[in-house]
mmCIF file of C-alpha atoms and ligand atoms in Angstrom:
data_model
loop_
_atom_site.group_PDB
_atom_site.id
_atom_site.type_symbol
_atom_site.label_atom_id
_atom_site.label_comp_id
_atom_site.label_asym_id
_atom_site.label_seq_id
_atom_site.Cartn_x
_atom_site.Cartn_y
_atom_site.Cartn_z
ATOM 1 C CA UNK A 1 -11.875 46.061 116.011
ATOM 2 C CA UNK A 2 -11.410 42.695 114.800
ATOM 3 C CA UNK A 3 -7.522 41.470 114.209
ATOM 4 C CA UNK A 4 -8.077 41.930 110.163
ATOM 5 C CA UNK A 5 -9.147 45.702 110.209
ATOM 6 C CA UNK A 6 -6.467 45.873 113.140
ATOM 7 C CA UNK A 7 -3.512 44.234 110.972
ATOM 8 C CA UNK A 8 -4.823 46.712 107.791
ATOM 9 C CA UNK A 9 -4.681 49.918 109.796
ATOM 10 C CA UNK A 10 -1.112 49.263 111.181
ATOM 11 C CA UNK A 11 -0.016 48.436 107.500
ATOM 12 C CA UNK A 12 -1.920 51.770 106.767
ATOM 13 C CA UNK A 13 0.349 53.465 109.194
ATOM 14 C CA UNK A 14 2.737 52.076 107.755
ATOM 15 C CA UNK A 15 2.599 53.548 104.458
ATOM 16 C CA UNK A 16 1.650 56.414 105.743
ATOM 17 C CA UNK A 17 4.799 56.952 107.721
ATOM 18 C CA UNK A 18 7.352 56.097 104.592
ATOM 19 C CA UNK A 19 5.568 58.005 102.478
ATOM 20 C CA UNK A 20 6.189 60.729 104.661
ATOM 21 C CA UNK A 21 9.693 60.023 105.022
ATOM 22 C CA UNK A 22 9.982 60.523 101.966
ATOM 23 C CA UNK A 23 8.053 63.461 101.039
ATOM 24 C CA UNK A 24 4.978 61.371 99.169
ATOM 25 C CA UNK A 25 1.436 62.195 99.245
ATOM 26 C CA UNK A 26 0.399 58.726 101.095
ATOM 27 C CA UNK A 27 -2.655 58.537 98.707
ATOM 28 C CA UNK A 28 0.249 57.836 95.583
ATOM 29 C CA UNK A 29 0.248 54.489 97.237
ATOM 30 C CA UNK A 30 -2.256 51.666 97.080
ATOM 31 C CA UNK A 31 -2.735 49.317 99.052
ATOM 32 C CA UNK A 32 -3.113 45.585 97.643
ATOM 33 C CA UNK A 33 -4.084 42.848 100.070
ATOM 34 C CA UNK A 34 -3.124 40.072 98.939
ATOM 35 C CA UNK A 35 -5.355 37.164 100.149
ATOM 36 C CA UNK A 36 -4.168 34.151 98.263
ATOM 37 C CA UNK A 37 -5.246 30.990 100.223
ATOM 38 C CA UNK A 38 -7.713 32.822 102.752
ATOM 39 C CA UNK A 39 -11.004 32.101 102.798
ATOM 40 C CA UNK A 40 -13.976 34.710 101.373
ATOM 41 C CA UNK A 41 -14.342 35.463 105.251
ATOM 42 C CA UNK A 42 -11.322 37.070 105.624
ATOM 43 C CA UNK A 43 -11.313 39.143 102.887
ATOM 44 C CA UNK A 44 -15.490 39.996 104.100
ATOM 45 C CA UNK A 45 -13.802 41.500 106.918
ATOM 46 C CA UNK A 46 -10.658 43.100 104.961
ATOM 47 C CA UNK A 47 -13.912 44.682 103.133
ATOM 48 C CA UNK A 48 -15.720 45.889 105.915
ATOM 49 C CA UNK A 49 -13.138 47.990 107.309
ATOM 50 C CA UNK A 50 -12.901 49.900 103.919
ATOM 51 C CA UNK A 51 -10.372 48.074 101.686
ATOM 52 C CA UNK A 52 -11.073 47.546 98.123
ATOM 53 C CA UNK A 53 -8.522 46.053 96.091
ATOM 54 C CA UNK A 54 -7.134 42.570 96.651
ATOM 55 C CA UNK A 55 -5.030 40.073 95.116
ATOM 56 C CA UNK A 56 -5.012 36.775 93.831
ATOM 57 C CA UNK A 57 -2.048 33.908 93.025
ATOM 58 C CA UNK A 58 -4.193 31.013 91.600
ATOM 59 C CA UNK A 59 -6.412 31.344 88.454
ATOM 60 C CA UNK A 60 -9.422 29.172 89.685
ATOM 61 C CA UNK A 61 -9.352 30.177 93.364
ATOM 62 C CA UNK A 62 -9.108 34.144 92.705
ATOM 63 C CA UNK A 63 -12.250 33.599 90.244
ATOM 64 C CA UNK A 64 -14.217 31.588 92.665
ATOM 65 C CA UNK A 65 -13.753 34.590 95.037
ATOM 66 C CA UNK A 66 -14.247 37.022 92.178
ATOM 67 C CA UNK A 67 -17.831 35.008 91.730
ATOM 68 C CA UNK A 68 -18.507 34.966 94.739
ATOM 69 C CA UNK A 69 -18.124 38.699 96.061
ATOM 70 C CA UNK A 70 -20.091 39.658 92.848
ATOM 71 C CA UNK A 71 -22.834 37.185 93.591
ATOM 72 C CA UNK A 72 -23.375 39.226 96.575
ATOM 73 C CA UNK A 73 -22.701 42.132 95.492
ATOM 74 C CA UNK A 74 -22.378 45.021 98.815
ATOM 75 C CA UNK A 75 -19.581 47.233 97.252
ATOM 76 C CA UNK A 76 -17.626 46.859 94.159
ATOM 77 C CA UNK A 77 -14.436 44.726 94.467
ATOM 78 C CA UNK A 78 -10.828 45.675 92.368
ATOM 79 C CA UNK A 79 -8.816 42.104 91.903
ATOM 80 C CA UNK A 80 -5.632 41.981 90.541
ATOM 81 C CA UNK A 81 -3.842 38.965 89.370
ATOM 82 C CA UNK A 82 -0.704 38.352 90.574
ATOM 83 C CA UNK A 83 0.546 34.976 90.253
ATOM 84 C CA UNK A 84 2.593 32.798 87.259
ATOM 85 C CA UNK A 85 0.391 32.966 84.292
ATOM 86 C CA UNK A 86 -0.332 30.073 81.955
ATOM 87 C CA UNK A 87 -1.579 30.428 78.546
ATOM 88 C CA UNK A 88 -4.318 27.665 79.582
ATOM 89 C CA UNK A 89 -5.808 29.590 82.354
ATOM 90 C CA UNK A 90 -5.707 33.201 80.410
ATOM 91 C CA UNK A 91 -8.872 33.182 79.240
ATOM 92 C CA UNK A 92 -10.115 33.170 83.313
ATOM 93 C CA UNK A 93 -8.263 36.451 83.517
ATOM 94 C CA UNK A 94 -9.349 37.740 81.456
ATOM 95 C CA UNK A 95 -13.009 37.291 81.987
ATOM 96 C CA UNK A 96 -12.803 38.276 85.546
ATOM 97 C CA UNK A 97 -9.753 39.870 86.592
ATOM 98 C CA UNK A 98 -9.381 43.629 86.436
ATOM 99 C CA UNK A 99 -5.767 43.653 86.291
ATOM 100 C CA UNK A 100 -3.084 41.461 85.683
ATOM 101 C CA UNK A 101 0.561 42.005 87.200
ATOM 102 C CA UNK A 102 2.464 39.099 85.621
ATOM 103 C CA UNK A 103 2.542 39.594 82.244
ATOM 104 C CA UNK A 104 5.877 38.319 79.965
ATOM 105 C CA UNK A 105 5.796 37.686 76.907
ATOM 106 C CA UNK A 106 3.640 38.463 73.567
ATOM 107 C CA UNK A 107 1.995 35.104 73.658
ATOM 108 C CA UNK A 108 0.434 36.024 76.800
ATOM 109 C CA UNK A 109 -0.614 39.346 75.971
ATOM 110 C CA UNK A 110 -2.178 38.600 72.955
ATOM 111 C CA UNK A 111 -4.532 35.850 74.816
ATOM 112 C CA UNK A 112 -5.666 38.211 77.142
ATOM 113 C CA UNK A 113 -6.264 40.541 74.529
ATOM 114 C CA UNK A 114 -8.462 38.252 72.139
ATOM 115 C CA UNK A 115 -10.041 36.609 75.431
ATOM 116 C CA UNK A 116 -11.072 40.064 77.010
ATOM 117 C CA UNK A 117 -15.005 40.189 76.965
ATOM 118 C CA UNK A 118 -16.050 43.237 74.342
ATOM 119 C CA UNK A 119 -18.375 44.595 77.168
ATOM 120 C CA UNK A 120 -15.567 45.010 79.634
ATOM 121 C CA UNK A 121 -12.802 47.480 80.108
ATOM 122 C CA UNK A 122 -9.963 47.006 78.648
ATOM 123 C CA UNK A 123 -7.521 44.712 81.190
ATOM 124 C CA UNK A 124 -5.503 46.461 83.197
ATOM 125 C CA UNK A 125 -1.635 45.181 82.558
ATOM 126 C CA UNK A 126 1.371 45.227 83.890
ATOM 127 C CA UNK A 127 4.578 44.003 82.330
ATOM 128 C CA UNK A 128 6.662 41.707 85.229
ATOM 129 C CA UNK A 129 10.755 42.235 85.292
ATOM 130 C CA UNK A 130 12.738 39.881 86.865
ATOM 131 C CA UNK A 131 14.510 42.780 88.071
ATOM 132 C CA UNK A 132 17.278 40.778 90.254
ATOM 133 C CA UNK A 133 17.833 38.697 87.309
ATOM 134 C CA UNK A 134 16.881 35.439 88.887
ATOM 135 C CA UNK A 135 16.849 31.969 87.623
ATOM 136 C CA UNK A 136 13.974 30.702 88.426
ATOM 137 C CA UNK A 137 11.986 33.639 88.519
ATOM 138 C CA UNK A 138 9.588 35.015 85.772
ATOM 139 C CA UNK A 139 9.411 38.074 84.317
ATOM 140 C CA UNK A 140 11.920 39.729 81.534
ATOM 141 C CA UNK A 141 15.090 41.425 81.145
ATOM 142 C CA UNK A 142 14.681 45.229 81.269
ATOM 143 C CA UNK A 143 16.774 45.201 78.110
ATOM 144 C CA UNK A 144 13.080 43.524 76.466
ATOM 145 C CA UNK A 145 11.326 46.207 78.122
ATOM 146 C CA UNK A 146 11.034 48.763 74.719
ATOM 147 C CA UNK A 147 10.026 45.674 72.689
ATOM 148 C CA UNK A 148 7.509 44.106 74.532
ATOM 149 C CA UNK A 149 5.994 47.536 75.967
ATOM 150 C CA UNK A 150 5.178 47.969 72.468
ATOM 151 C CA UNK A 151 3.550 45.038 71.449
ATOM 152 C CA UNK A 152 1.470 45.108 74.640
ATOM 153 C CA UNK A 153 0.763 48.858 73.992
ATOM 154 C CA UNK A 154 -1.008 48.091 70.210
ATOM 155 C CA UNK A 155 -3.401 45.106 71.625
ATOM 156 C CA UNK A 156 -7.093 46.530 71.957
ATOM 157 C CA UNK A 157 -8.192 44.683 74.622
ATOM 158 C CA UNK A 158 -5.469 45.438 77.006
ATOM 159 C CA UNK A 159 -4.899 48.894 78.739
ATOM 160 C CA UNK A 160 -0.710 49.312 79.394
ATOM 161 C CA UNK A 161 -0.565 50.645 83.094
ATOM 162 C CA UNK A 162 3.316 49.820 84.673
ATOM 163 C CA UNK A 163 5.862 47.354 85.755
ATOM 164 C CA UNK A 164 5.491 44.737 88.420
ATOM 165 C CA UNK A 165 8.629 43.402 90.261
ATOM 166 C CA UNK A 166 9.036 40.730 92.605
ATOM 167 C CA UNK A 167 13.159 41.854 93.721
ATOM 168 C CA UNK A 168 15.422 39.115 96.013
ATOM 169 C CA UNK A 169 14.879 39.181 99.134
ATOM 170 C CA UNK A 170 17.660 41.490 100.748
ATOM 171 C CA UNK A 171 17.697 42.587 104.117
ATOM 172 C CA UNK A 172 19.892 45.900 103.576
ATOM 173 C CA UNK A 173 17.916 48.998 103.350
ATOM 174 C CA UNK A 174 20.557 50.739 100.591
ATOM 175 C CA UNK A 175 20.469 47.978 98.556
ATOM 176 C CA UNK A 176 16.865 47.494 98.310
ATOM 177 C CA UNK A 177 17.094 50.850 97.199
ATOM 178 C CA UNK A 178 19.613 50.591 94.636
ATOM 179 C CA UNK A 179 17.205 47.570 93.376
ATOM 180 C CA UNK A 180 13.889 49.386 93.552
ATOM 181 C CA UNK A 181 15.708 52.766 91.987
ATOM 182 C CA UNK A 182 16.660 50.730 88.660
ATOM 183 C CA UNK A 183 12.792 49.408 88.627
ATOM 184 C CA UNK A 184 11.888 53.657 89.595
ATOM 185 C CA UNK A 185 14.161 54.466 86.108
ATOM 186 C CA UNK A 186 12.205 51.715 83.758
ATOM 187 C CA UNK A 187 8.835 53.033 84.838
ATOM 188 C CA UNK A 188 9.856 56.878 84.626
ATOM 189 C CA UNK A 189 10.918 56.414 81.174
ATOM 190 C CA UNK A 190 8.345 53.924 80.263
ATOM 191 C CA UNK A 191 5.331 56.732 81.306
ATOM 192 C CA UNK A 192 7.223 59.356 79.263
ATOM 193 C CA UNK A 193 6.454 57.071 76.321
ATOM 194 C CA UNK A 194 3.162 55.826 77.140
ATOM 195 C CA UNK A 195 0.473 58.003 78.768
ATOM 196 C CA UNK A 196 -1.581 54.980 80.115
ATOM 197 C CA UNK A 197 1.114 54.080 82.255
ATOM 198 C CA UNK A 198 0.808 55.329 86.210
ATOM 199 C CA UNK A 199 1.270 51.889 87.745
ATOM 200 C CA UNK A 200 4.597 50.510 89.521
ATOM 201 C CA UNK A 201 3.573 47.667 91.796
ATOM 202 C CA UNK A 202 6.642 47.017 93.886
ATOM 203 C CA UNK A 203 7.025 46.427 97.138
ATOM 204 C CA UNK A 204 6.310 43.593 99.759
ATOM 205 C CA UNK A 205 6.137 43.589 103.845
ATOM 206 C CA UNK A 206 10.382 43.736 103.873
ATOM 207 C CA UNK A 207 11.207 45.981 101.358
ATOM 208 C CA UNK A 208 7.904 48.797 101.339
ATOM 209 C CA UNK A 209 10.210 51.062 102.702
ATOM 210 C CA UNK A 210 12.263 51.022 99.685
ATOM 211 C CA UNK A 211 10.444 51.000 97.380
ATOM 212 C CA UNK A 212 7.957 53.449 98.748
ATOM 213 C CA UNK A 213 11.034 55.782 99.129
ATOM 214 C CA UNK A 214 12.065 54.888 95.245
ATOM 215 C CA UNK A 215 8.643 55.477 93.781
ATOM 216 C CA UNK A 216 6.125 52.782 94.055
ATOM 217 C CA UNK A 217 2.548 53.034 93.349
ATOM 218 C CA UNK A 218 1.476 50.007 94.675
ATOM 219 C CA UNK A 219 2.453 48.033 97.670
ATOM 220 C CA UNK A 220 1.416 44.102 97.707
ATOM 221 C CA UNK A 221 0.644 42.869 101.584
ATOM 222 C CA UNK A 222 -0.683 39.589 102.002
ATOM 223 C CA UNK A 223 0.971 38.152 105.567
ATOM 224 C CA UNK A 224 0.394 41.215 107.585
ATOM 225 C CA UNK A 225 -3.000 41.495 106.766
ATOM 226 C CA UNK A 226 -4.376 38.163 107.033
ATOM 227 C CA UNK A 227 -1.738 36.213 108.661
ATOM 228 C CA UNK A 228 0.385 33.287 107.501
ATOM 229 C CA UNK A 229 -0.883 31.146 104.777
ATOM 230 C CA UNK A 230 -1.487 27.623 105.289
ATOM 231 C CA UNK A 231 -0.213 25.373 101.957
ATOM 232 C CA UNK A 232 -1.774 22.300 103.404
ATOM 233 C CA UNK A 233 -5.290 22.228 101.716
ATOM 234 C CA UNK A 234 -3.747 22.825 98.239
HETATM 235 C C1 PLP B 301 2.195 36.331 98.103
HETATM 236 C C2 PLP B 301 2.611 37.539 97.358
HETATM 237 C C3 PLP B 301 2.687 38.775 98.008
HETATM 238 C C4 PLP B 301 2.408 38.985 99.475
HETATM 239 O O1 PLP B 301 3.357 38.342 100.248
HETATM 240 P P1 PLP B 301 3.371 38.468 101.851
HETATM 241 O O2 PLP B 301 4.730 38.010 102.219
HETATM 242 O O3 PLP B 301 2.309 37.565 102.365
HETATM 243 O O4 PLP B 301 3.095 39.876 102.216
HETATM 244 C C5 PLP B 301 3.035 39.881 97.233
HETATM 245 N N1 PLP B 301 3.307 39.775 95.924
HETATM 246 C C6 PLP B 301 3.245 38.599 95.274
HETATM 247 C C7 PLP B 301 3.552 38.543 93.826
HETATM 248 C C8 PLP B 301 2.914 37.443 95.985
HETATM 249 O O5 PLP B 301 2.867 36.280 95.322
#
């Protein structure tokens, strides 16, 4: 077994094992690899030992990949985009992405919607809440939750599936908890509203635990799959 189908096992167990824990079916959670700044190799291997659905930071690099795996086309590929969105690179999401976890605001939405090819699915979306009310992060308040849930729900091209979260790092288990729990509220009451939405994409490699144990859908794992990232090339 090569080290990539090695590394995505143990994060298997993983999940498998807090799940558990907690009393979750482990097939409630997926999986994302996250493969931002590895090379199409990698991921070929993340792909032969069965995964599926990966995901991308940067606009231009996740489409090259995109391109790339659809060029030569062995099984098909889910990518989800997961980085900082700008309105200039929407219309790249929109073409290729299946999903997009970031967005924030109307403006955004809107773009995606307009720019979503007619012979596509709808987009996948999910709304991002900067859910430790940081500075410099993106994402809303939950208090804009009911207004922008809305909005996003009414555009044609876009299908509403969740809330994305990105929390503080914190390296006590009850508070991760208490963090991931308010983000487990938001989504409960957002799917009794809207019956698209079955997404909550929260979670990382130090808080999976949590947020497995508060509700998560969808766990995001890029480091202990393909192994640190080197910046330097970008
Ligand atoms: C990079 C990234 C991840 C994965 O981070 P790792 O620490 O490599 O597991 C998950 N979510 C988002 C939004 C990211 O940007």
């Amino acid at each position: 077994m090569n080290e990539i189908a090695h590394n995505l096992a143990q994060v298997q167990n993983k999940i498998l094992a807090a799940a558990e824990r907690c009393g979750r079916a482990p097939e409630e959670v997926t999986l994302l690899a996250v493969s931002k700044t590895k090379p199409a190799g990698a991921i070929a291997e993340a792909v032969a030992a069965g995964q599926r659905v990966f995901g991308e930071n940067y606009v231009q690099e996740g489409v090259d990949k995109i391109r790339y795996f659809a060029q030569i086309g062995e099984v098909p590929l889910e990518w989800h985009f997961i980085g900082p969105l700008q309105s200039n690179k929407s219309r790249l999401v929109a073409e290729h992405f299946d999903w997009c976890h970031t967005v924030d605001r109307l403006r955004i939405a809107t773009r995606l919607s307009e720019q979503r090819p007619a012979d596509m699915a709808p987009l996948n979306v999910l709304m991002q809440i900067n859910i430790s009310d940081e500075q410099s992060k993106s994402g809303i308040a939950l208090s804009e939750l009911d207004a922008l849930a809305a909005e996003v729900a009414a555009l044609p091209g876009l299908r509403l599936r969740g809330l994305m979260a990105i929390p503080a790092p914190e390296p006590d288990y009850e508070r991760q908890l208490a963090v991931c729990q308010k983000m487990a509220d938001a989504f409960a009451a957002l799917k009794n509203r809207y019956p698209t939405v079955d997404t909550l994409s929260l979670g990382m490699t130090d808080d999976m635990d949590a947020a497995i144990a508060a509700g998560s859908t969808m766990v995001r794992i890029g480091t202990a799959i393909f192994g640190a990232r080197d910046y330097s090339a970008r």
